Amino acid sequence: MSKTMEKEEVKKLKEKLLLNRRNGYFQYSDEKVAKAESFCERYKEFMNLAKTEREVVNYAVKAAEKEGFVPFDPDRRYQAGDRVYYNNRGKAVVFSVIGKSGCKNGVRITAAHIDSPRLDLKPHPLYEKDDIAWLKTHYYGGIKKYQWTATPLSMHGHVVLKDGTQVDIRVGEEEGDPQFCVTDLLPHLSAEQMEKKISKAIEGENLNIMAGSWPVRADKGDDLVKLSIMRILYEKYGMTEEDFVSADIEFVPAFPACDIGFDRSMVGAYGHDDRVCAYDALMAVLRAENPENTILTVLADREEIGSDGNTGLNSQFMHYFIADLARSEGLEPQHVLRRSKCLSADVAVAYDPNYASVYEPTNSCYINNGIGIAKYTGARGKNGTSEASAEFVAEIRSVFEKNNVLWQIGELGKVDAGGGGTVAAFIASLDIDVLDVGVPVLSMHAPFEVVSKLDVYTTYQGFKAFYESK
Ligand code: MN
Ligand code: MN
């Protein structure tokens, strides 16, 4: 029979054997909290300036050029410390700092995505109905459609006119700009709508955006409101109705990022998923100095719709970039890929006590508790996940520990509650070790998402530590 333990002994044994899951705030000094706050001031500016994948690429390339990054030339031989970038069609971008050992021991990659759920315009969007001009949309990514009605929207687009002229459009973000919206039904007449399932209450085909309501002044004629709107677009952008067919036009929430809570401990904004990890990964590569191995920050497009398309990570653009680096050092690309390591940097699901039934509390990530690790994602019995090995989780965990980076590990909700994936599986298919890590988010994919300032800063520190590791 074993002897009864003293209180002090139990405490010591607990410290030795059990996880400490105290509120993460207590693990930060006041000084570190202040650093996280000032880091997030710049993060909010970024969120307001760069709301779409094209705007993020523009912002990131400008910031990188200021820090000495130049366009990558595959025919050049680079030296340790050289800083290059590859702009993939203005919608995805790779930044790299050449390491002291080059890429012979593999490269160190942080990959985040810069597309977020939104309303895209159809090729023939503009029509007039009952004296109002409307724009037809096709939503992009996983949205709850009811969240996109009765909320202010801004327009972000890139149009190629018939004569080849390229025009950028951004309406609804500056003080005094007009904004847009999708209407919703008044409660007084919603008896039938309120009986419907939430997924059917708002139909995708009804997500039509109001574009205007005053006609051109004329005695008679059809489509005079539509004509009046088209005249404004022509005067401002040189656009005719046909030019909508060669345009990428996205409508996103118009409100700016702001602090949340009396203590300002959180940031609310559109599209933290995944621009929060993208910003952290960008800052980590811009501030990297003389890494041992060549490092890459990859900002990818198309993740929200499965990473398909040539600016998404289910294409080979990152693979080819690494292959070019390898060849410039006289190495075989597959040998470099096999030794490479990657953090798939995408937001984690933060536990929400208002919806506790879908979470498993002992395997959830919590706000203020640091960078969230997911060993695997997927759905229905780990389908669609690459799952990191015990060895690779151990390696990253040790990098975080050595650098005082607060981390936690969790799953995407309860086993049978749903699920999802990230870019990790596509990178793993290149024979690269990958682990999912990221900032925990509340209200993910809603027009307004929430993150903790401490987690935003900690995740940046995690990426930096990974780049500085051997
Ligand atoms: Mn994401
Ligand atoms: Mn997402």
GROMACS .gro file of C-alpha atoms and ligand atoms in nm:
model
  472
    1MET     CA    1   0.000   0.000   0.000
    2SER     CA    2   0.138   0.344  -0.094
    3LYS     CA    3   0.154   0.617   0.169
    4THR     CA    4  -0.087   0.911   0.173
    5MET     CA    5   0.068   1.219   0.009
    6GLU     CA    6   0.106   1.557   0.177
    7LYS     CA    7  -0.055   1.863   0.018
    8GLU     CA    8   0.287   2.002  -0.079
    9GLU     CA    9   0.387   1.672  -0.244
   10VAL     CA   10   0.067   1.665  -0.451
   11LYS     CA   11   0.138   2.020  -0.566
   12LYS     CA   12   0.492   1.926  -0.673
   13LEU     CA   13   0.376   1.614  -0.853
   14LYS     CA   14   0.108   1.813  -1.034
   15GLU     CA   15   0.365   2.069  -1.147
   16LYS     CA   16   0.588   1.793  -1.276
   17LEU     CA   17   0.327   1.581  -1.454
   18LEU     CA   18   0.022   1.784  -1.546
   19LEU     CA   19  -0.035   2.063  -1.797
   20ASN     CA   20  -0.062   2.415  -1.661
   21ARG     CA   21  -0.374   2.559  -1.828
   22ARG     CA   22  -0.392   2.890  -1.644
   23ASN     CA   23  -0.521   3.197  -1.828
   24GLY     CA   24  -0.243   3.288  -2.071
   25TYR     CA   25  -0.249   3.654  -1.966
   26PHE     CA   26  -0.058   3.566  -1.651
   27GLN     CA   27   0.231   3.442  -1.861
   28TYR     CA   28   0.287   3.788  -2.011
   29SER     CA   29   0.480   4.069  -1.844
   30ASP     CA   30   0.331   4.419  -1.863
   31GLU     CA   31   0.609   4.504  -2.105
   32LYS     CA   32   0.510   4.223  -2.341
   33VAL     CA   33   0.144   4.320  -2.320
   34ALA     CA   34   0.241   4.674  -2.425
   35LYS     CA   35   0.441   4.534  -2.719
   36ALA     CA   36   0.140   4.329  -2.829
   37GLU     CA   37  -0.077   4.642  -2.812
   38SER     CA   38   0.153   4.850  -3.029
   39PHE     CA   39   0.201   4.560  -3.274
   40CYS     CA   40  -0.177   4.547  -3.315
   41GLU     CA   41  -0.203   4.920  -3.386
   42ARG     CA   42  -0.009   4.857  -3.707
   43TYR     CA   43  -0.204   4.537  -3.765
   44LYS     CA   44  -0.532   4.733  -3.764
   45GLU     CA   45  -0.390   4.981  -4.018
   46PHE     CA   46  -0.296   4.687  -4.241
   47MET     CA   47  -0.645   4.539  -4.207
   48ASN     CA   48  -0.800   4.868  -4.323
   49LEU     CA   49  -0.564   4.913  -4.617
   50ALA     CA   50  -0.558   4.553  -4.742
   51LYS     CA   51  -0.899   4.388  -4.748
   52THR     CA   52  -0.860   4.163  -5.054
   53GLU     CA   53  -0.589   3.932  -5.185
   54ARG     CA   54  -0.478   4.190  -5.445
   55GLU     CA   55  -0.460   4.465  -5.184
   56VAL     CA   56  -0.258   4.242  -4.950
   57VAL     CA   57  -0.009   4.163  -5.229
   58ASN     CA   58   0.028   4.535  -5.309
   59TYR     CA   59   0.074   4.624  -4.942
   60ALA     CA   60   0.320   4.341  -4.880
   61VAL     CA   61   0.533   4.405  -5.189
   62LYS     CA   62   0.559   4.776  -5.104
   63ALA     CA   63   0.656   4.699  -4.745
   64ALA     CA   64   0.910   4.439  -4.860
   65GLU     CA   65   1.071   4.666  -5.119
   66LYS     CA   66   1.131   4.919  -4.842
   67GLU     CA   67   1.318   4.644  -4.658
   68GLY     CA   68   1.539   4.562  -4.956
   69PHE     CA   69   1.343   4.281  -5.125
   70VAL     CA   70   1.378   4.266  -5.505
   71PRO     CA   71   1.198   4.056  -5.771
   72PHE     CA   72   1.333   3.702  -5.787
   73ASP     CA   73   1.544   3.614  -6.092
   74PRO     CA   74   1.569   3.234  -6.135
   75ASP     CA   75   1.889   3.272  -6.341
   76ARG     CA   76   2.079   3.444  -6.062
   77ARG     CA   77   2.289   3.286  -5.790
   78TYR     CA   78   2.197   3.445  -5.458
   79GLN     CA   79   2.412   3.506  -5.150
   80ALA     CA   80   2.326   3.463  -4.783
   81GLY     CA   81   2.112   3.753  -4.667
   82ASP     CA   82   1.973   3.836  -5.013
   83ARG     CA   83   1.603   3.923  -5.008
   84VAL     CA   84   1.376   3.835  -5.297
   85TYR     CA   85   1.008   3.804  -5.379
   86TYR     CA   86   0.795   3.638  -5.644
   87ASN     CA   87   0.463   3.807  -5.725
   88ASN     CA   88   0.222   3.546  -5.863
   89ARG     CA   89  -0.025   3.737  -6.085
   90GLY     CA   90  -0.086   4.005  -5.824
   91LYS     CA   91  -0.291   3.765  -5.610
   92ALA     CA   92  -0.031   3.556  -5.428
   93VAL     CA   93   0.330   3.625  -5.333
   94VAL     CA   94   0.640   3.450  -5.197
   95PHE     CA   95   0.903   3.638  -4.993
   96SER     CA   96   1.239   3.476  -4.928
   97VAL     CA   97   1.558   3.555  -4.737
   98ILE     CA   98   1.854   3.342  -4.845
   99GLY     CA   99   2.007   3.152  -4.553
  100LYS     CA  100   2.371   3.106  -4.458
  101SER     CA  101   2.343   2.739  -4.561
  102GLY     CA  102   2.121   2.824  -4.859
  103CYS     CA  103   1.860   2.556  -4.918
  104LYS     CA  104   2.076   2.243  -4.895
  105ASN     CA  105   1.913   2.150  -4.564
  106GLY     CA  106   1.568   2.242  -4.698
  107VAL     CA  107   1.383   2.572  -4.665
  108ARG     CA  108   1.169   2.696  -4.373
  109ILE     CA  109   0.824   2.800  -4.492
  110THR     CA  110   0.537   2.987  -4.329
  111ALA     CA  111   0.230   2.973  -4.554
  112ALA     CA  112  -0.082   3.182  -4.489
  113HIS     CA  113  -0.377   3.272  -4.711
  114ILE     CA  114  -0.495   3.621  -4.804
  115ASP     CA  115  -0.840   3.552  -4.952
  116SER     CA  116  -1.144   3.577  -4.724
  117PRO     CA  117  -1.515   3.493  -4.765
  118ARG     CA  118  -1.701   3.768  -4.953
  119LEU     CA  119  -1.952   3.848  -5.229
  120ASP     CA  120  -1.809   3.844  -5.584
  121LEU     CA  121  -1.991   3.998  -5.881
  122LYS     CA  122  -2.125   3.775  -6.158
  123PRO     CA  123  -2.004   3.842  -6.518
  124HIS     CA  124  -2.333   4.021  -6.601
  125PRO     CA  125  -2.411   4.175  -6.264
  126LEU     CA  126  -2.600   4.499  -6.331
  127TYR     CA  127  -2.977   4.498  -6.376
  128GLU     CA  128  -3.276   4.717  -6.296
  129LYS     CA  129  -3.581   4.590  -6.115
  130ASP     CA  130  -3.873   4.804  -6.000
  131ASP     CA  131  -3.681   5.130  -6.045
  132ILE     CA  132  -3.376   5.020  -5.842
  133ALA     CA  133  -3.038   4.920  -5.989
  134TRP     CA  134  -2.889   4.601  -5.846
  135LEU     CA  135  -2.571   4.394  -5.874
  136LYS     CA  136  -2.593   4.014  -5.886
  137THR     CA  137  -2.335   3.830  -5.675
  138HIS     CA  138  -2.192   3.482  -5.636
  139TYR     CA  139  -2.059   3.432  -5.286
  140TYR     CA  140  -1.700   3.315  -5.236
  141GLY     CA  141  -1.606   3.079  -4.952
  142GLY     CA  142  -1.805   2.945  -4.659
  143ILE     CA  143  -2.051   3.211  -4.547
  144LYS     CA  144  -2.368   3.213  -4.340
  145LYS     CA  145  -2.573   3.406  -4.594
  146TYR     CA  146  -2.798   3.579  -4.339
  147GLN     CA  147  -2.490   3.757  -4.196
  148TRP     CA  148  -2.436   3.945  -4.523
  149THR     CA  149  -2.771   4.124  -4.541
  150ALA     CA  150  -2.830   4.467  -4.385
  151THR     CA  151  -2.459   4.531  -4.331
  152PRO     CA  152  -2.251   4.804  -4.501
  153LEU     CA  153  -2.031   4.678  -4.787
  154SER     CA  154  -1.747   4.831  -4.987
  155MET     CA  155  -1.646   4.752  -5.345
  156HIS     CA  156  -1.291   4.638  -5.435
  157GLY     CA  157  -1.216   4.552  -5.794
  158HIS     CA  158  -0.969   4.514  -6.075
  159VAL     CA  159  -1.114   4.567  -6.424
  160VAL     CA  160  -0.947   4.517  -6.761
  161LEU     CA  161  -1.128   4.735  -7.016
  162LYS     CA  162  -1.182   4.631  -7.378
  163ASP     CA  163  -0.878   4.832  -7.490
  164GLY     CA  164  -0.657   4.660  -7.230
  165THR     CA  165  -0.647   4.946  -6.978
  166GLN     CA  166  -0.638   4.814  -6.621
  167VAL     CA  167  -0.840   4.995  -6.357
  168ASP     CA  168  -0.847   4.949  -5.980
  169ILE     CA  169  -1.171   5.031  -5.803
  170ARG     CA  170  -1.210   5.092  -5.428
  171VAL     CA  171  -1.535   5.249  -5.313
  172GLY     CA  172  -1.669   5.265  -4.959
  173GLU     CA  173  -1.349   5.273  -4.756
  174GLU     CA  174  -1.268   5.645  -4.745
  175GLU     CA  175  -1.446   5.900  -4.528
  176GLY     CA  176  -1.742   6.032  -4.728
  177ASP     CA  177  -1.748   5.742  -4.980
  178PRO     CA  178  -2.083   5.586  -5.064
  179GLN     CA  179  -2.128   5.227  -4.944
  180PHE     CA  180  -2.348   4.937  -5.050
  181CYS     CA  181  -2.574   4.675  -4.895
  182VAL     CA  182  -2.796   4.374  -4.942
  183THR     CA  183  -3.146   4.433  -4.807
  184ASP     CA  184  -3.330   4.203  -4.563
  185LEU     CA  185  -3.697   4.150  -4.495
  186LEU     CA  186  -3.868   4.339  -4.212
  187PRO     CA  187  -3.969   4.117  -3.913
  188HIS     CA  188  -4.332   4.225  -3.963
  189LEU     CA  189  -4.348   4.033  -4.291
  190SER     CA  190  -4.110   3.751  -4.204
  191ALA     CA  191  -4.358   3.497  -4.076
  192GLU     CA  192  -4.272   3.254  -4.355
  193GLN     CA  193  -3.897   3.332  -4.361
  194MET     CA  194  -3.865   3.279  -3.984
  195GLU     CA  195  -4.001   2.926  -4.019
  196LYS     CA  196  -3.728   2.830  -4.267
  197LYS     CA  197  -3.398   2.663  -4.181
  198ILE     CA  198  -3.122   2.924  -4.143
  199SER     CA  199  -2.946   2.781  -4.451
  200LYS     CA  200  -3.261   2.848  -4.658
  201ALA     CA  201  -3.376   3.177  -4.502
  202ILE     CA  202  -3.158   3.379  -4.740
  203GLU     CA  203  -3.099   3.228  -5.086
  204GLY     CA  204  -2.768   3.282  -5.267
  205GLU     CA  205  -2.958   3.420  -5.566
  206ASN     CA  206  -3.112   3.689  -5.342
  207LEU     CA  207  -2.777   3.834  -5.230
  208ASN     CA  208  -2.824   4.128  -5.466
  209ILE     CA  209  -2.646   4.453  -5.388
  210MET     CA  210  -2.816   4.793  -5.422
  211ALA     CA  211  -2.630   5.005  -5.675
  212GLY     CA  212  -2.856   5.313  -5.706
  213SER     CA  213  -3.208   5.442  -5.752
  214TRP     CA  214  -3.208   5.766  -5.958
  215PRO     CA  215  -3.275   5.739  -6.335
  216VAL     CA  216  -3.122   5.950  -6.611
  217ARG     CA  217  -3.366   6.234  -6.679
  218ALA     CA  218  -3.571   6.132  -6.986
  219ASP     CA  219  -3.932   6.137  -7.101
  220LYS     CA  220  -3.953   5.762  -7.154
  221GLY     CA  221  -3.738   5.454  -7.185
  222ASP     CA  222  -3.648   5.134  -7.003
  223ASP     CA  223  -3.357   5.072  -6.766
  224LEU     CA  224  -3.301   5.441  -6.697
  225VAL     CA  225  -3.165   5.377  -6.344
  226LYS     CA  226  -2.930   5.111  -6.476
  227LEU     CA  227  -2.820   5.355  -6.748
  228SER     CA  228  -2.755   5.624  -6.490
  229ILE     CA  229  -2.533   5.390  -6.283
  230MET     CA  230  -2.346   5.277  -6.595
  231ARG     CA  231  -2.290   5.643  -6.688
  232ILE     CA  232  -2.128   5.705  -6.347
  233LEU     CA  233  -1.902   5.399  -6.390
  234TYR     CA  234  -1.808   5.513  -6.740
  235GLU     CA  235  -1.725   5.866  -6.627
  236LYS     CA  236  -1.520   5.743  -6.331
  237TYR     CA  237  -1.352   5.430  -6.468
  238GLY     CA  238  -1.407   5.431  -6.846
  239MET     CA  239  -1.613   5.112  -6.802
  240THR     CA  240  -1.897   4.991  -7.022
  241GLU     CA  241  -2.139   4.715  -6.922
  242GLU     CA  242  -1.942   4.457  -7.121
  243ASP     CA  243  -1.625   4.531  -6.921
  244PHE     CA  244  -1.776   4.356  -6.617
  245VAL     CA  245  -1.689   4.027  -6.788
  246SER     CA  246  -1.315   4.086  -6.750
  247ALA     CA  247  -1.319   4.204  -6.391
  248ASP     CA  248  -1.249   4.067  -6.044
  249ILE     CA  249  -1.491   4.264  -5.828
  250GLU     CA  250  -1.542   4.178  -5.460
  251PHE     CA  251  -1.777   4.327  -5.203
  252VAL     CA  252  -1.652   4.308  -4.844
  253PRO     CA  253  -1.766   4.458  -4.512
  254ALA     CA  254  -1.704   4.833  -4.516
  255PHE     CA  255  -1.632   4.885  -4.146
  256PRO     CA  256  -1.274   4.933  -4.022
  257ALA     CA  257  -1.087   4.721  -3.767
  258CYS     CA  258  -1.134   4.834  -3.408
  259ASP     CA  259  -1.057   4.742  -3.048
  260ILE     CA  260  -1.310   4.524  -2.870
  261GLY     CA  261  -1.386   4.536  -2.497
  262PHE     CA  262  -1.343   4.804  -2.227
  263ASP     CA  263  -0.986   4.680  -2.179
  264ARG     CA  264  -0.919   4.690  -2.557
  265SER     CA  265  -0.778   4.337  -2.529
  266MET     CA  266  -0.919   4.217  -2.863
  267VAL     CA  267  -0.940   4.332  -3.225
  268GLY     CA  268  -1.260   4.306  -3.428
  269ALA     CA  269  -1.233   4.314  -3.807
  270TYR     CA  270  -1.339   4.160  -4.135
  271GLY     CA  271  -1.111   3.879  -4.254
  272HIS     CA  272  -0.877   3.796  -3.965
  273ASP     CA  273  -0.901   3.454  -4.135
  274ASP     CA  274  -0.633   3.453  -4.253
  275ARG     CA  275  -0.489   3.798  -4.291
  276VAL     CA  276  -0.388   3.786  -3.924
  277CYS     CA  277  -0.145   3.500  -3.991
  278ALA     CA  278  -0.047   3.662  -4.323
  279TYR     CA  279   0.048   3.985  -4.143
  280ASP     CA  280   0.242   3.795  -3.875
  281ALA     CA  281   0.425   3.590  -4.140
  282LEU     CA  282   0.500   3.904  -4.343
  283MET     CA  283   0.643   4.087  -4.041
  284ALA     CA  284   0.850   3.780  -3.950
  285VAL     CA  285   1.015   3.759  -4.293
  286LEU     CA  286   1.066   4.136  -4.324
  287ARG     CA  287   1.248   4.142  -3.990
  288ALA     CA  288   1.451   3.825  -4.046
  289GLU     CA  289   1.827   3.872  -4.045
  290ASN     CA  290   2.076   3.611  -4.160
  291PRO     CA  291   1.871   3.295  -4.107
  292GLU     CA  292   2.065   2.967  -4.109
  293ASN     CA  293   1.841   2.810  -4.375
  294THR     CA  294   1.663   2.995  -4.654
  295ILE     CA  295   1.320   3.109  -4.532
  296LEU     CA  296   0.996   3.165  -4.723
  297THR     CA  297   0.677   3.348  -4.635
  298VAL     CA  298   0.406   3.237  -4.877
  299LEU     CA  299   0.085   3.441  -4.901
  300ALA     CA  300  -0.160   3.235  -5.103
  301ASP     CA  301  -0.497   3.298  -5.263
  302ARG     CA  302  -0.796   3.060  -5.313
  303GLU     CA  303  -0.776   2.877  -4.977
  304GLU     CA  304  -1.137   2.952  -4.891
  305ILE     CA  305  -1.259   2.763  -5.197
  306GLY     CA  306  -1.021   2.466  -5.170
  307SER     CA  307  -0.689   2.620  -5.287
  308ASP     CA  308  -0.774   2.544  -5.653
  309GLY     CA  309  -0.650   2.781  -5.922
  310ASN     CA  310  -0.301   2.896  -6.017
  311THR     CA  311  -0.272   3.143  -5.728
  312GLY     CA  312  -0.373   2.878  -5.473
  313LEU     CA  313  -0.145   2.625  -5.305
  314ASN     CA  314  -0.303   2.333  -5.487
  315SER     CA  315  -0.102   2.466  -5.786
  316GLN     CA  316   0.274   2.436  -5.819
  317PHE     CA  317   0.383   2.799  -5.783
  318MET     CA  318   0.556   2.752  -5.447
  319HIS     CA  319   0.705   2.421  -5.563
  320TYR     CA  320   0.852   2.587  -5.873
  321PHE     CA  321   0.992   2.874  -5.668
  322ILE     CA  322   1.175   2.628  -5.440
  323ALA     CA  323   1.290   2.428  -5.745
  324ASP     CA  324   1.442   2.746  -5.893
  325LEU     CA  325   1.621   2.821  -5.565
  326ALA     CA  326   1.752   2.462  -5.555
  327ARG     CA  327   1.881   2.468  -5.913
  328SER     CA  328   2.055   2.802  -5.860
  329GLU     CA  329   2.258   2.627  -5.590
  330GLY     CA  330   2.318   2.319  -5.807
  331LEU     CA  331   2.080   2.103  -5.598
  332GLU     CA  332   1.804   1.864  -5.699
  333PRO     CA  333   1.464   2.020  -5.614
  334GLN     CA  334   1.324   1.698  -5.465
  335HIS     CA  335   1.613   1.678  -5.217
  336VAL     CA  336   1.544   2.032  -5.101
  337LEU     CA  337   1.169   1.969  -5.071
  338ARG     CA  338   1.220   1.651  -4.866
  339ARG     CA  339   1.427   1.841  -4.606
  340SER     CA  340   1.196   2.140  -4.593
  341LYS     CA  341   0.972   2.232  -4.301
  342CYS     CA  342   0.653   2.433  -4.302
  343LEU     CA  343   0.416   2.606  -4.066
  344SER     CA  344   0.076   2.610  -4.233
  345ALA     CA  345  -0.030   2.939  -4.077
  346ASP     CA  346  -0.407   2.955  -4.060
  347VAL     CA  347  -0.641   3.071  -3.787
  348ALA     CA  348  -0.751   2.827  -3.518
  349VAL     CA  349  -1.103   2.796  -3.382
  350ALA     CA  350  -1.132   2.972  -3.046
  351TYR     CA  351  -1.359   2.817  -2.783
  352ASP     CA  352  -1.684   3.012  -2.753
  353PRO     CA  353  -1.875   2.947  -2.428
  354ASN     CA  354  -2.199   3.065  -2.596
  355TYR     CA  355  -2.183   2.762  -2.823
  356ALA     CA  356  -2.013   2.521  -2.585
  357SER     CA  357  -2.197   2.215  -2.719
  358VAL     CA  358  -1.989   2.199  -3.041
  359TYR     CA  359  -1.651   2.216  -2.863
  360GLU     CA  360  -1.461   1.958  -2.667
  361PRO     CA  361  -1.318   2.177  -2.391
  362THR     CA  362  -1.005   1.976  -2.311
  363ASN     CA  363  -0.899   1.987  -2.677
  364SER     CA  364  -0.993   2.342  -2.772
  365CYS     CA  365  -0.789   2.659  -2.823
  366TYR     CA  366  -0.875   2.962  -2.610
  367ILE     CA  367  -0.819   3.331  -2.676
  368ASN     CA  368  -0.521   3.485  -2.490
  369ASN     CA  369  -0.356   3.143  -2.461
  370GLY     CA  370  -0.110   3.187  -2.743
  371ILE     CA  371  -0.050   3.040  -3.085
  372GLY     CA  372  -0.285   2.748  -3.154
  373ILE     CA  373  -0.141   2.425  -3.291
  374ALA     CA  374  -0.356   2.169  -3.472
  375LYS     CA  375  -0.182   1.832  -3.518
  376TYR     CA  376  -0.452   1.747  -3.771
  377THR     CA  377  -0.764   1.903  -3.921
  378GLY     CA  378  -1.013   1.725  -4.152
  379ALA     CA  379  -1.361   1.585  -4.097
  380ARG     CA  380  -1.537   1.248  -4.057
  381GLY     CA  381  -1.246   1.056  -3.906
  382LYS     CA  382  -0.949   1.276  -4.011
  383ASN     CA  383  -1.047   1.277  -4.378
  384GLY     CA  384  -0.861   1.538  -4.579
  385THR     CA  385  -0.582   1.610  -4.332
  386SER     CA  386  -0.209   1.556  -4.370
  387GLU     CA  387  -0.157   1.527  -3.988
  388ALA     CA  388   0.185   1.624  -3.858
  389SER     CA  389   0.405   1.347  -3.718
  390ALA     CA  390   0.493   1.322  -3.348
  391GLU     CA  391   0.851   1.411  -3.444
  392PHE     CA  392   0.757   1.731  -3.623
  393VAL     CA  393   0.517   1.845  -3.349
  394ALA     CA  394   0.798   1.783  -3.099
  395GLU     CA  395   1.038   1.992  -3.305
  396ILE     CA  396   0.806   2.294  -3.331
  397ARG     CA  397   0.697   2.266  -2.970
  398SER     CA  398   1.059   2.278  -2.866
  399VAL     CA  399   1.127   2.585  -3.085
  400PHE     CA  400   0.833   2.763  -2.917
  401GLU     CA  401   0.942   2.656  -2.566
  402LYS     CA  402   1.301   2.771  -2.615
  403ASN     CA  403   1.182   3.110  -2.735
  404ASN     CA  404   0.912   3.167  -2.471
  405VAL     CA  405   0.635   3.155  -2.729
  406LEU     CA  406   0.309   3.074  -2.550
  407TRP     CA  407   0.138   2.789  -2.738
  408GLN     CA  408  -0.164   2.564  -2.702
  409ILE     CA  409  -0.303   2.273  -2.900
  410GLY     CA  410  -0.662   2.206  -2.999
  411GLU     CA  411  -0.903   2.055  -3.246
  412LEU     CA  412  -1.160   2.211  -3.476
  413GLY     CA  413  -1.455   2.141  -3.246
  414LYS     CA  414  -1.608   1.807  -3.147
  415VAL     CA  415  -1.523   1.495  -3.347
  416ASP     CA  416  -1.852   1.476  -3.537
  417ALA     CA  417  -1.947   1.846  -3.523
  418GLY     CA  418  -1.812   1.930  -3.867
  419GLY     CA  419  -1.455   2.002  -3.971
  420GLY     CA  420  -1.241   2.169  -4.233
  421GLY     CA  421  -0.898   2.185  -4.390
  422THR     CA  422  -0.611   2.421  -4.464
  423VAL     CA  423  -0.327   2.441  -4.716
  424ALA     CA  424  -0.126   2.191  -4.507
  425ALA     CA  425  -0.229   1.884  -4.709
  426PHE     CA  426  -0.117   2.042  -5.038
  427ILE     CA  427   0.223   2.130  -4.895
  428ALA     CA  428   0.262   1.785  -4.735
  429SER     CA  429   0.200   1.633  -5.079
  430LEU     CA  430   0.531   1.794  -5.190
  431ASP     CA  431   0.714   1.573  -4.935
  432ILE     CA  432   0.750   1.859  -4.684
  433ASP     CA  433   0.691   1.834  -4.306
  434VAL     CA  434   0.392   2.055  -4.219
  435LEU     CA  435   0.218   2.161  -3.899
  436ASP     CA  436  -0.096   2.376  -3.872
  437VAL     CA  437  -0.055   2.672  -3.637
  438GLY     CA  438  -0.234   3.004  -3.604
  439VAL     CA  439  -0.421   3.270  -3.412
  440PRO     CA  440  -0.746   3.154  -3.242
  441VAL     CA  441  -1.051   3.339  -3.386
  442LEU     CA  442  -1.405   3.393  -3.259
  443SER     CA  443  -1.695   3.425  -3.510
  444MET     CA  444  -1.477   3.279  -3.786
  445HIS     CA  445  -1.604   3.359  -4.139
  446ALA     CA  446  -1.857   3.612  -4.008
  447PRO     CA  447  -1.826   3.963  -4.159
  448PHE     CA  448  -1.680   4.068  -3.823
  449GLU     CA  449  -1.433   3.832  -3.653
  450VAL     CA  450  -1.250   3.871  -3.321
  451VAL     CA  451  -0.893   3.786  -3.212
  452SER     CA  452  -0.689   3.857  -2.898
  453LYS     CA  453  -0.404   4.106  -2.923
  454LEU     CA  454  -0.176   3.879  -2.719
  455ASP     CA  455  -0.234   3.592  -2.962
  456VAL     CA  456  -0.166   3.811  -3.269
  457TYR     CA  457   0.169   3.916  -3.125
  458THR     CA  458   0.261   3.569  -2.994
  459THR     CA  459   0.194   3.412  -3.333
  460TYR     CA  460   0.432   3.663  -3.493
  461GLN     CA  461   0.693   3.566  -3.233
  462GLY     CA  462   0.633   3.200  -3.310
  463PHE     CA  463   0.699   3.250  -3.682
  464LYS     CA  464   1.011   3.453  -3.607
  465ALA     CA  465   1.145   3.182  -3.373
  466PHE     CA  466   1.079   2.918  -3.640
  467TYR     CA  467   1.277   3.121  -3.897
  468GLU     CA  468   1.564   3.168  -3.654
  469SER     CA  469   1.579   2.796  -3.561
  470LYS     CA  470   1.833   2.560  -3.723
  471MN      MN  471  -0.822   3.014  -4.304
  472MN      MN  472  -1.146   3.017  -4.359
   0.00000   0.00000   0.00000
